[in-house]
Each structure stands twice: as C-alpha cells, then as structure tokens.
Amino acid sequence: MLLSRSSIPNAFCVVDGTVIVNIGLIGLMQTESQLAGVLAHEICHFKKNHSLLQVKASNENRKSGARSYTSQYLSMKYSRESEYEADAGGLNLIAASPFNANEYANALELVTGGKQDSIGIDVLKFFKSDAFKLDTSIVSAKEVKRVLRKSSKKENKTLLSGNDDMFESHPEGQKRQLAASEILSSINYVAPTATLNSDVFLRFQRLARFEMVKNDYYRADYLQGLYNSLRLSELYPSDAFAKNMIVSNLFWLCNLKSNGVIDDLL
C-alpha cells in the first residue's frame, strides 16, 4: 500500500495489486472500520481483475499519441457492475474480520456527500455575501502577482464541483448503501459490539487532517484550504494552527477576489 498526499478522499488499486490511499480519505473517515471497508473494496477490484480489464479496454480504445498511459489510467472509471461486485466482495472480507462491516455504508455516505455539510454551505453563503471584503493592501504587489499566477494555473473548485474520487460516475451512493445492507442481511451478519479504533489509526487520522490543510495552502487552493481548516477547527477547537490557517486562507481568498480571480472560481 502507498500513501498519497492528495486531499481528495480517494483510494484506488493498480494492476499489480498496490492500493494507493490519499490522505484525504484517511482524514475524512470517522472510524477504522470505514477505512478498512474502502480498502477491502479496492482489494476486491484487484482480485476480480477489474483494474487489468480496464487497462486492456483503455489500450484498445486509445489513439496513438493522443494521451499518455498515466493520464488514461487515472481517468478510467470502473463499471457499475464492477463497483457492486467489489462492494460485495469487500463486505464479505470485512464481515470475516474484527472490523464492523456496517460502517462501509457510512463510508459511502461520507465520500459521496450524502450527509449535509453545514461548513460547506456556510462557506458558500459567506462568499456570496457583502461580508466577503478585506483590506489586503499590506501585501506587496509582487507577492500578489506571484499568488495570482499560481492560483490561475489551477481550478480551485474542489469544494464547489465535488470530489473527483472513486465514487463519481459510479452507482448512486444511496443505492450502494442499500445494496450493502442487503448483502450483510443475506449472510446474517452480526456486528461486533465494540468500536475498533486503534491508536495507529487515530494518529494517522489526525496527521492526515493537518497535512490536508497544509497541502491545500501550499498549492494555493485557498477555497478547499478554508473548508478543511474550518473542519479542523471544528474537530480540534483549541488548536491554534487551525485558526491561523482559517485566517491565512481567508486573507488570500479576499485578495484574489479584489483582483477579480475569485469571481471565476465561484
């Protein structure tokens, strides 16, 4: 297994069986069982040769020189049938482990945005209000130009456009949650009474959440950075780093707006 610094809540399995996990997924998951369920899902993609089949299909359709192999691989999506098959296999793996297989449905809900996100709603309301003003004249013109160049080269729309993750263009999250419940009912699954959250998981979960905020800021993805900073502050109310990053992201977002860049992002 390999760890990626990407803040996108995603995990995927390559043809040799290596599972690549983004820190965004670790930071989003609330329990170790949820993470285990997602990893079991990816392992079953490998066991069923879904990745290999996707690569073969991509090679057949790829025009010579049109796109790189890497970009084609990363843009591939599993079919609905493959997703349900990996869900079923993953649930059977988790059901035979100490983890709580019922948590996989909660993981689906988290990643697909099934739960109402009050922070995201509040952030968007703020940006669309007259309160989104700040005097940023204390920053030098040279620094402003540097940040503008950095930000204009990327689309900082993660918060608004949704996550480009393994669940996008797959069967609707609610349908997959229902199917997961039916699978577990069919095998008479009984969940463990205790919640399994190891010290290792909790340590990685915390590190991932802080790393996400730093990565967003260093990439000049201030919109997503503000969102993740607010989440961090909600989870760790007394943490000074989270509060500082909220202010830093807000500052640059206001600066970008004053220069006409933020209007394109919103």
PDB file of N, CA, C and O in Angstrom, residues 104-147:
ATOM      1  N   TYR A 104     -19.219   0.366   6.378  1.00  0.00           N
ATOM      2  CA  TYR A 104     -18.929   0.651   4.969  1.00  0.00           C
ATOM      3  C   TYR A 104     -19.997   1.551   4.370  1.00  0.00           C
ATOM      4  O   TYR A 104     -19.693   2.447   3.571  1.00  0.00           O
ATOM      5  N   ALA A 105     -21.247   1.335   4.747  1.00  0.00           N
ATOM      6  CA  ALA A 105     -22.328   2.190   4.249  1.00  0.00           C
ATOM      7  C   ALA A 105     -22.116   3.628   4.703  1.00  0.00           C
ATOM      8  O   ALA A 105     -22.375   4.578   3.951  1.00  0.00           O
ATOM      9  N   ASN A 106     -21.625   3.813   5.932  1.00  0.00           N
ATOM     10  CA  ASN A 106     -21.338   5.159   6.426  1.00  0.00           C
ATOM     11  C   ASN A 106     -20.177   5.790   5.662  1.00  0.00           C
ATOM     12  O   ASN A 106     -20.164   7.008   5.429  1.00  0.00           O
ATOM     13  N   ALA A 107     -19.200   4.969   5.283  1.00  0.00           N
ATOM     14  CA  ALA A 107     -18.081   5.474   4.486  1.00  0.00           C
ATOM     15  C   ALA A 107     -18.574   5.965   3.125  1.00  0.00           C
ATOM     16  O   ALA A 107     -18.152   7.021   2.637  1.00  0.00           O
ATOM     17  N   LEU A 108     -19.475   5.214   2.517  1.00  0.00           N
ATOM     18  CA  LEU A 108     -20.065   5.632   1.247  1.00  0.00           C
ATOM     19  C   LEU A 108     -20.780   6.966   1.391  1.00  0.00           C
ATOM     20  O   LEU A 108     -20.656   7.856   0.540  1.00  0.00           O
ATOM     21  N   GLU A 109     -21.511   7.103   2.478  1.00  0.00           N
ATOM     22  CA  GLU A 109     -22.261   8.341   2.707  1.00  0.00           C
ATOM     23  C   GLU A 109     -21.330   9.530   2.880  1.00  0.00           C
ATOM     24  O   GLU A 109     -21.590  10.627   2.372  1.00  0.00           O
ATOM     25  N   LEU A 110     -20.226   9.322   3.582  1.00  0.00           N
ATOM     26  CA  LEU A 110     -19.271  10.404   3.788  1.00  0.00           C
ATOM     27  C   LEU A 110     -18.624  10.850   2.482  1.00  0.00           C
ATOM     28  O   LEU A 110     -18.520  12.043   2.190  1.00  0.00           O
ATOM     29  N   VAL A 111     -18.171   9.895   1.682  1.00  0.00           N
ATOM     30  CA  VAL A 111     -17.427  10.226   0.472  1.00  0.00           C
ATOM     31  C   VAL A 111     -18.327  10.796  -0.611  1.00  0.00           C
ATOM     32  O   VAL A 111     -17.920  11.681  -1.373  1.00  0.00           O
ATOM     33  N   THR A 112     -19.554  10.314  -0.698  1.00  0.00           N
ATOM     34  CA  THR A 112     -20.460  10.797  -1.743  1.00  0.00           C
ATOM     35  C   THR A 112     -21.215  12.046  -1.317  1.00  0.00           C
ATOM     36  O   THR A 112     -21.997  12.586  -2.084  1.00  0.00           O
ATOM     37  N   GLY A 113     -20.963  12.520  -0.086  1.00  0.00           N
ATOM     38  CA  GLY A 113     -21.620  13.737   0.353  1.00  0.00           C
ATOM     39  C   GLY A 113     -23.066  13.538   0.723  1.00  0.00           C
ATOM     40  O   GLY A 113     -23.875  14.474   0.627  1.00  0.00           O
ATOM     41  N   GLY A 114     -23.416  12.332   1.136  1.00  0.00           N
ATOM     42  CA  GLY A 114     -24.803  12.057   1.484  1.00  0.00           C
ATOM     43  C   GLY A 114     -25.269  12.816   2.717  1.00  0.00           C
ATOM     44  O   GLY A 114     -26.438  13.142   2.854  1.00  0.00           O
ATOM     45  N   LYS A 115     -24.317  13.110   3.612  1.00  0.00           N
ATOM     46  CA  LYS A 115     -24.667  13.882   4.799  1.00  0.00           C
ATOM     47  C   LYS A 115     -24.538  15.370   4.498  1.00  0.00           C
ATOM     48  O   LYS A 115     -23.595  15.812   3.843  1.00  0.00           O
ATOM     49  N   GLN A 116     -25.497  16.167   4.983  1.00  0.00           N
ATOM     50  CA  GLN A 116     -25.469  17.598   4.745  1.00  0.00           C
ATOM     51  C   GLN A 116     -24.231  18.208   5.376  1.00  0.00           C
ATOM     52  O   GLN A 116     -23.915  17.965   6.539  1.00  0.00           O
ATOM     53  N   ASP A 117     -23.507  18.981   4.600  1.00  0.00           N
ATOM     54  CA  ASP A 117     -22.258  19.576   5.050  1.00  0.00           C
ATOM     55  C   ASP A 117     -22.504  21.025   5.420  1.00  0.00           C
ATOM     56  O   ASP A 117     -22.516  21.907   4.562  1.00  0.00           O
ATOM     57  N   SER A 118     -22.711  21.306   6.711  1.00  0.00           N
ATOM     58  CA  SER A 118     -23.043  22.659   7.152  1.00  0.00           C
ATOM     59  C   SER A 118     -21.882  23.624   6.937  1.00  0.00           C
ATOM     60  O   SER A 118     -22.093  24.800   6.640  1.00  0.00           O
ATOM     61  N   ILE A 119     -20.632  23.128   7.061  1.00  0.00           N
ATOM     62  CA  ILE A 119     -19.474  24.002   6.865  1.00  0.00           C
ATOM     63  C   ILE A 119     -19.414  24.485   5.421  1.00  0.00           C
ATOM     64  O   ILE A 119     -19.234  25.666   5.145  1.00  0.00           O
ATOM     65  N   GLY A 120     -19.572  23.552   4.471  1.00  0.00           N
ATOM     66  CA  GLY A 120     -19.533  23.932   3.062  1.00  0.00           C
ATOM     67  C   GLY A 120     -20.626  24.921   2.712  1.00  0.00           C
ATOM     68  O   GLY A 120     -20.410  25.883   1.960  1.00  0.00           O
ATOM     69  N   ILE A 121     -21.816  24.721   3.261  1.00  0.00           N
ATOM     70  CA  ILE A 121     -22.932  25.628   2.994  1.00  0.00           C
ATOM     71  C   ILE A 121     -22.630  27.017   3.545  1.00  0.00           C
ATOM     72  O   ILE A 121     -22.852  28.036   2.877  1.00  0.00           O
ATOM     73  N   ASP A 122     -22.101  27.077   4.768  1.00  0.00           N
ATOM     74  CA  ASP A 122     -21.785  28.368   5.381  1.00  0.00           C
ATOM     75  C   ASP A 122     -20.689  29.099   4.621  1.00  0.00           C
ATOM     76  O   ASP A 122     -20.731  30.328   4.468  1.00  0.00           O
ATOM     77  N   VAL A 123     -19.686  28.361   4.135  1.00  0.00           N
ATOM     78  CA  VAL A 123     -18.602  28.980   3.377  1.00  0.00           C
ATOM     79  C   VAL A 123     -19.140  29.624   2.106  1.00  0.00           C
ATOM     80  O   VAL A 123     -18.809  30.768   1.768  1.00  0.00           O
ATOM     81  N   LEU A 124     -19.995  28.924   1.398  1.00  0.00           N
ATOM     82  CA  LEU A 124     -20.534  29.457   0.151  1.00  0.00           C
ATOM     83  C   LEU A 124     -21.433  30.658   0.404  1.00  0.00           C
ATOM     84  O   LEU A 124     -21.428  31.619  -0.369  1.00  0.00           O
ATOM     85  N   LYS A 125     -22.213  30.617   1.476  1.00  0.00           N
ATOM     86  CA  LYS A 125     -23.057  31.764   1.816  1.00  0.00           C
ATOM     87  C   LYS A 125     -22.195  32.997   2.089  1.00  0.00           C
ATOM     88  O   LYS A 125     -22.526  34.115   1.697  1.00  0.00           O
ATOM     89  N   PHE A 126     -21.084  32.787   2.776  1.00  0.00           N
ATOM     90  CA  PHE A 126     -20.189  33.894   3.099  1.00  0.00           C
ATOM     91  C   PHE A 126     -19.614  34.519   1.829  1.00  0.00           C
ATOM     92  O   PHE A 126     -19.570  35.742   1.678  1.00  0.00           O
ATOM     93  N   PHE A 127     -19.173  33.681   0.901  1.00  0.00           N
ATOM     94  CA  PHE A 127     -18.567  34.193  -0.316  1.00  0.00           C
ATOM     95  C   PHE A 127     -19.557  34.965  -1.184  1.00  0.00           C
ATOM     96  O   PHE A 127     -19.175  35.839  -1.958  1.00  0.00           O
ATOM     97  N   LYS A 128     -20.819  34.625  -1.071  1.00  0.00           N
ATOM     98  CA  LYS A 128     -21.834  35.290  -1.883  1.00  0.00           C
ATOM     99  C   LYS A 128     -22.443  36.503  -1.177  1.00  0.00           C
ATOM    100  O   LYS A 128     -23.357  37.132  -1.684  1.00  0.00           O
ATOM    101  N   SER A 129     -21.929  36.836   0.011  1.00  0.00           N
ATOM    102  CA  SER A 129     -22.460  37.954   0.784  1.00  0.00           C
ATOM    103  C   SER A 129     -21.541  39.165   0.664  1.00  0.00           C
ATOM    104  O   SER A 129     -20.410  39.086   0.189  1.00  0.00           O
ATOM    105  N   ASP A 130     -22.046  40.315   1.123  1.00  0.00           N
ATOM    106  CA  ASP A 130     -21.244  41.549   1.117  1.00  0.00           C
ATOM    107  C   ASP A 130     -20.147  41.535   2.174  1.00  0.00           C
ATOM    108  O   ASP A 130     -19.282  42.411   2.198  1.00  0.00           O
ATOM    109  N   ALA A 131     -20.200  40.552   3.081  1.00  0.00           N
ATOM    110  CA  ALA A 131     -19.198  40.476   4.148  1.00  0.00           C
ATOM    111  C   ALA A 131     -17.839  40.021   3.636  1.00  0.00           C
ATOM    112  O   ALA A 131     -16.831  40.134   4.339  1.00  0.00           O
ATOM    113  N   PHE A 132     -17.805  39.529   2.406  1.00  0.00           N
ATOM    114  CA  PHE A 132     -16.566  38.994   1.847  1.00  0.00           C
ATOM    115  C   PHE A 132     -15.686  40.136   1.343  1.00  0.00           C
ATOM    116  O   PHE A 132     -15.509  40.335   0.158  1.00  0.00           O
ATOM    117  N   LYS A 133     -15.197  40.939   2.273  1.00  0.00           N
ATOM    118  CA  LYS A 133     -14.348  42.080   1.948  1.00  0.00           C
ATOM    119  C   LYS A 133     -13.227  42.164   2.987  1.00  0.00           C
ATOM    120  O   LYS A 133     -13.434  41.902   4.160  1.00  0.00           O
ATOM    121  N   LEU A 134     -12.055  42.562   2.519  1.00  0.00           N
ATOM    122  CA  LEU A 134     -10.924  42.669   3.436  1.00  0.00           C
ATOM    123  C   LEU A 134      -9.866  43.557   2.800  1.00  0.00           C
ATOM    124  O   LEU A 134      -9.611  43.475   1.598  1.00  0.00           O
ATOM    125  N   ASP A 135      -9.260  44.409   3.595  1.00  0.00           N
ATOM    126  CA  ASP A 135      -8.194  45.266   3.101  1.00  0.00           C
ATOM    127  C   ASP A 135      -6.907  44.459   3.047  1.00  0.00           C
ATOM    128  O   ASP A 135      -6.340  44.095   4.073  1.00  0.00           O
ATOM    129  N   THR A 136      -6.461  44.178   1.841  1.00  0.00           N
ATOM    130  CA  THR A 136      -5.248  43.363   1.676  1.00  0.00           C
ATOM    131  C   THR A 136      -4.081  44.195   1.150  1.00  0.00           C
ATOM    132  O   THR A 136      -3.143  43.666   0.565  1.00  0.00           O
ATOM    133  N   SER A 137      -4.157  45.498   1.334  1.00  0.00           N
ATOM    134  CA  SER A 137      -3.134  46.388   0.785  1.00  0.00           C
ATOM    135  C   SER A 137      -1.780  46.227   1.464  1.00  0.00           C
ATOM    136  O   SER A 137      -0.768  46.718   0.962  1.00  0.00           O
ATOM    137  N   ILE A 138      -1.763  45.541   2.618  1.00  0.00           N
ATOM    138  CA  ILE A 138      -0.489  45.387   3.327  1.00  0.00           C
ATOM    139  C   ILE A 138       0.450  44.415   2.623  1.00  0.00           C
ATOM    140  O   ILE A 138       1.630  44.346   2.936  1.00  0.00           O
ATOM    141  N   VAL A 139      -0.072  43.639   1.671  1.00  0.00           N
ATOM    142  CA  VAL A 139       0.758  42.690   0.939  1.00  0.00           C
ATOM    143  C   VAL A 139       1.354  43.380  -0.275  1.00  0.00           C
ATOM    144  O   VAL A 139       0.680  44.143  -0.973  1.00  0.00           O
ATOM    145  N   SER A 140       2.606  43.098  -0.550  1.00  0.00           N
ATOM    146  CA  SER A 140       3.278  43.744  -1.673  1.00  0.00           C
ATOM    147  C   SER A 140       2.670  43.314  -3.000  1.00  0.00           C
ATOM    148  O   SER A 140       2.128  42.216  -3.132  1.00  0.00           O
ATOM    149  N   ALA A 141       2.752  44.168  -3.986  1.00  0.00           N
ATOM    150  CA  ALA A 141       2.215  43.870  -5.313  1.00  0.00           C
ATOM    151  C   ALA A 141       2.916  42.662  -5.922  1.00  0.00           C
ATOM    152  O   ALA A 141       2.301  41.853  -6.630  1.00  0.00           O
ATOM    153  N   LYS A 142       4.207  42.502  -5.628  1.00  0.00           N
ATOM    154  CA  LYS A 142       4.969  41.368  -6.154  1.00  0.00           C
ATOM    155  C   LYS A 142       4.425  40.052  -5.623  1.00  0.00           C
ATOM    156  O   LYS A 142       4.279  39.068  -6.358  1.00  0.00           O
ATOM    157  N   GLU A 143       4.104  40.012  -4.315  1.00  0.00           N
ATOM    158  CA  GLU A 143       3.574  38.799  -3.710  1.00  0.00           C
ATOM    159  C   GLU A 143       2.190  38.474  -4.259  1.00  0.00           C
ATOM    160  O   GLU A 143       1.865  37.317  -4.515  1.00  0.00           O
ATOM    161  N   VAL A 144       1.384  39.520  -4.467  1.00  0.00           N
ATOM    162  CA  VAL A 144       0.048  39.310  -5.027  1.00  0.00           C
ATOM    163  C   VAL A 144       0.147  38.694  -6.418  1.00  0.00           C
ATOM    164  O   VAL A 144      -0.559  37.749  -6.758  1.00  0.00           O
ATOM    165  N   LYS A 145       1.030  39.217  -7.238  1.00  0.00           N
ATOM    166  CA  LYS A 145       1.200  38.690  -8.593  1.00  0.00           C
ATOM    167  C   LYS A 145       1.659  37.232  -8.563  1.00  0.00           C
ATOM    168  O   LYS A 145       1.222  36.419  -9.374  1.00  0.00           O
ATOM    169  N   ARG A 146       2.553  36.917  -7.624  1.00  0.00           N
ATOM    170  CA  ARG A 146       3.038  35.536  -7.524  1.00  0.00           C
ATOM    171  C   ARG A 146       1.899  34.578  -7.201  1.00  0.00           C
ATOM    172  O   ARG A 146       1.759  33.517  -7.827  1.00  0.00           O
ATOM    173  N   VAL A 147       1.067  34.945  -6.234  1.00  0.00           N
ATOM    174  CA  VAL A 147      -0.051  34.085  -5.850  1.00  0.00           C
ATOM    175  C   VAL A 147      -1.085  33.994  -6.958  1.00  0.00           C
ATOM    176  O   VAL A 147      -1.658  32.929  -7.217  1.00  0.00           O
TER     177      VAL A 147
END
